[in-house]
Each structure stands twice: as structure tokens, then as C-alpha cells.
Amino acid sequence: QVQLVESGGGLVQAGGSLRLSCAASGLTFNNYVMGWFRQAPGKERDLVADISWSNSNTYGDSVKGRFTISRDNAKNTVILQMNMLKPEDTAVYYCAARTFGSSWDRPDYWGQGTQVTVSS
């Protein structure tokens, strides 16, 4: 049984930092591209960042220069370091996994989500 378990969300003031962690189990971690998505109330779920097994990564335009994605293939963990947070970063953040041949239109697995709230 595959599980993606997020942790590290919470309430922070604008300008602050949070570190989200996603622990994966039940899958061959190196075979998956890992991603972080977020969904604010009334909005679509958007890709924030993703990272391949070889640490090739991409970022959404709104988070470039502020967020950093990393992964530890030995610990089956993917991290999203979020700095200089803004109120518009407030959302539920989801960890996701897809195989190399698939797209983020249909991730293979989702985590349950963790709430991030940034106060102004």
C-alpha cells in the first residue's frame, strides 16, 4: 500500500518560513518524480514544484526564488522549504508522485494534504 504523508504545515506570519516534508512508503521511490501542489479555497490545484530522482527540478513562477524542493532518496522523503512566505501562499499543500512516463495531469499517488496559512 502506497502512502504519502505530509507534515510541517501551520500558521506563519508573512515573511516567515516553513518546511514541509513528505514521507513516501510502499513504492520504489527512485522510480517516481515527486511534486508539491497547492490548492487555495475556490481555486484549482496547482503544481508548486517537482523533482526527479536525479534532482532535476521545476518551479511555478509564483514561488521561484522563495521555495526550494529537495529529496532524499535514501529516506524516501521530499522536502519543500518555503521562505519569504506571502499571504497568497495560503493553501492546502499536497505531495504527489508520478512515474517518469506519466504527466501531472494524473499523478499516480496523492498525500492527504497539509494546511499552510500565512497571516499578513
mmCIF file of C-alpha atoms in Angstrom:
data_model
loop_
_atom_site.group_PDB
_atom_site.id
_atom_site.type_symbol
_atom_site.label_atom_id
_atom_site.label_comp_id
_atom_site.label_asym_id
_atom_site.label_seq_id
_atom_site.Cartn_x
_atom_site.Cartn_y
_atom_site.Cartn_z
ATOM 1 C CA GLN A 1 0.000 0.000 0.000
ATOM 2 C CA VAL A 2 1.454 3.315 -1.111
ATOM 3 C CA GLN A 3 1.360 6.185 1.329
ATOM 4 C CA LEU A 4 2.489 9.788 1.020
ATOM 5 C CA VAL A 5 2.363 11.505 4.382
ATOM 6 C CA GLU A 6 2.879 15.260 4.588
ATOM 7 C CA SER A 7 3.919 17.168 7.668
ATOM 8 C CA GLY A 8 5.170 20.610 8.616
ATOM 9 C CA GLY A 9 2.245 22.846 7.777
ATOM 10 C CA GLY A 10 0.982 25.522 10.111
ATOM 11 C CA LEU A 11 0.438 29.217 10.690
ATOM 12 C CA VAL A 12 3.211 31.699 9.989
ATOM 13 C CA GLN A 13 3.475 35.444 9.537
ATOM 14 C CA ALA A 14 4.245 36.962 6.171
ATOM 15 C CA GLY A 15 7.970 36.904 5.515
ATOM 16 C CA GLY A 16 8.439 33.781 7.576
ATOM 17 C CA SER A 17 9.432 30.250 6.627
ATOM 18 C CA LEU A 18 8.012 26.753 6.795
ATOM 19 C CA ARG A 19 9.447 23.387 5.873
ATOM 20 C CA LEU A 20 7.104 20.754 4.502
ATOM 21 C CA SER A 21 8.089 17.107 4.470
ATOM 22 C CA CYS A 22 6.561 14.198 2.586
ATOM 23 C CA ALA A 23 7.414 10.651 3.623
ATOM 24 C CA ALA A 24 6.741 8.034 0.966
ATOM 25 C CA SER A 25 6.276 4.327 1.575
ATOM 26 C CA GLY A 26 5.124 1.313 -0.381
ATOM 27 C CA LEU A 27 6.720 2.395 -3.654
ATOM 28 C CA THR A 28 10.126 2.317 -5.336
ATOM 29 C CA PHE A 29 10.905 5.932 -4.591
ATOM 30 C CA ASN A 30 13.616 6.393 -7.219
ATOM 31 C CA ASN A 31 11.148 5.465 -9.952
ATOM 32 C CA TYR A 32 8.962 8.472 -9.241
ATOM 33 C CA VAL A 33 9.011 12.162 -9.909
ATOM 34 C CA MET A 34 7.847 13.849 -6.727
ATOM 35 C CA GLY A 35 5.867 17.043 -6.634
ATOM 36 C CA TRP A 36 4.196 19.535 -4.357
ATOM 37 C CA PHE A 37 0.847 21.000 -5.300
ATOM 38 C CA ARG A 38 -1.301 23.528 -3.532
ATOM 39 C CA GLN A 39 -4.953 24.415 -3.563
ATOM 40 C CA ALA A 40 -6.449 27.574 -2.124
ATOM 41 C CA PRO A 41 -10.196 27.845 -1.429
ATOM 42 C CA GLY A 42 -12.142 28.264 -4.638
ATOM 43 C CA LYS A 43 -9.089 27.733 -6.822
ATOM 44 C CA GLU A 44 -7.627 24.886 -8.817
ATOM 45 C CA ARG A 45 -4.886 22.641 -7.523
ATOM 46 C CA ASP A 46 -1.614 23.913 -8.997
ATOM 47 C CA LEU A 47 1.849 22.442 -9.228
ATOM 48 C CA VAL A 48 4.284 24.310 -6.992
ATOM 49 C CA ALA A 49 7.461 22.360 -7.676
ATOM 50 C CA ASP A 50 8.663 18.950 -8.723
ATOM 51 C CA ILE A 51 11.872 16.971 -8.625
ATOM 52 C CA SER A 52 13.141 13.859 -10.370
ATOM 53 C CA TRP A 53 15.313 11.115 -8.875
ATOM 54 C CA SER A 54 18.360 12.898 -10.305
ATOM 55 C CA ASN A 55 17.333 16.186 -8.635
ATOM 56 C CA SER A 56 16.239 17.895 -11.817
ATOM 57 C CA ASN A 57 13.533 20.294 -10.668
ATOM 58 C CA THR A 58 10.987 22.838 -11.836
ATOM 59 C CA TYR A 59 9.094 25.580 -10.018
ATOM 60 C CA GLY A 60 5.937 27.532 -10.522
ATOM 61 C CA ASP A 61 6.552 31.169 -11.416
ATOM 62 C CA SER A 62 4.963 32.443 -8.219
ATOM 63 C CA VAL A 63 7.403 30.594 -5.962
ATOM 64 C CA LYS A 64 10.677 30.845 -7.873
ATOM 65 C CA GLY A 65 13.430 32.231 -5.702
ATOM 66 C CA ARG A 66 11.449 31.629 -2.500
ATOM 67 C CA PHE A 67 10.762 27.883 -2.386
ATOM 68 C CA THR A 68 13.243 25.034 -2.714
ATOM 69 C CA ILE A 69 12.369 21.406 -3.354
ATOM 70 C CA SER A 70 14.748 18.595 -2.441
ATOM 71 C CA ARG A 71 14.606 14.855 -1.985
ATOM 72 C CA ASP A 72 16.456 12.233 -0.004
ATOM 73 C CA ASN A 73 16.296 9.017 -1.991
ATOM 74 C CA ALA A 74 17.759 7.024 0.897
ATOM 75 C CA LYS A 75 14.970 8.150 3.239
ATOM 76 C CA ASN A 76 12.135 8.239 0.670
ATOM 77 C CA THR A 77 11.461 11.844 1.597
ATOM 78 C CA VAL A 78 10.802 15.026 -0.338
ATOM 79 C CA ILE A 79 11.105 18.434 1.269
ATOM 80 C CA LEU A 80 9.658 21.803 0.331
ATOM 81 C CA GLN A 81 11.474 24.675 2.020
ATOM 82 C CA MET A 82 9.311 27.777 1.836
ATOM 83 C CA ASN A 83 10.880 31.146 2.573
ATOM 84 C CA MET A 84 9.615 34.717 2.320
ATOM 85 C CA LEU A 85 6.059 33.466 2.613
ATOM 86 C CA LYS A 86 3.218 35.662 1.461
ATOM 87 C CA PRO A 87 -0.479 35.605 2.363
ATOM 88 C CA GLU A 88 -1.212 34.379 -1.171
ATOM 89 C CA ASP A 89 0.769 31.227 -0.383
ATOM 90 C CA THR A 90 -2.037 30.194 1.946
ATOM 91 C CA ALA A 91 -3.394 26.857 0.744
ATOM 92 C CA VAL A 92 -3.550 23.160 1.399
ATOM 93 C CA TYR A 93 -0.279 21.679 0.169
ATOM 94 C CA TYR A 94 -0.264 18.192 -1.287
ATOM 95 C CA CYS A 95 2.566 15.799 -2.007
ATOM 96 C CA ALA A 96 2.215 13.758 -5.199
ATOM 97 C CA ALA A 97 4.105 11.117 -7.129
ATOM 98 C CA ARG A 98 4.120 10.167 -10.780
ATOM 99 C CA THR A 99 6.189 7.813 -12.871
ATOM 100 C CA PHE A 100 8.532 9.219 -15.491
ATOM 101 C CA GLY A 101 6.254 8.328 -18.370
ATOM 102 C CA SER A 102 3.160 9.993 -16.941
ATOM 103 C CA SER A 103 2.147 13.605 -16.510
ATOM 104 C CA TRP A 104 0.965 15.711 -13.604
ATOM 105 C CA ASP A 105 -2.484 15.698 -15.138
ATOM 106 C CA ARG A 106 -2.886 12.313 -13.497
ATOM 107 C CA PRO A 107 -0.446 11.705 -10.663
ATOM 108 C CA ASP A 108 -0.189 8.134 -9.544
ATOM 109 C CA TYR A 109 -0.464 8.965 -5.852
ATOM 110 C CA TRP A 110 -1.530 11.831 -3.597
ATOM 111 C CA GLY A 111 -0.921 12.649 0.020
ATOM 112 C CA GLN A 112 -3.683 13.813 2.315
ATOM 113 C CA GLY A 113 -2.547 17.438 2.373
ATOM 114 C CA THR A 114 -1.277 19.842 4.993
ATOM 115 C CA GLN A 115 -2.616 23.327 5.652
ATOM 116 C CA VAL A 116 -0.327 26.334 5.315
ATOM 117 C CA THR A 117 -1.684 29.668 6.473
ATOM 118 C CA VAL A 118 0.269 32.891 6.083
ATOM 119 C CA SER A 119 -1.012 35.882 8.010
ATOM 120 C CA SER A 120 -0.419 39.451 6.892
#
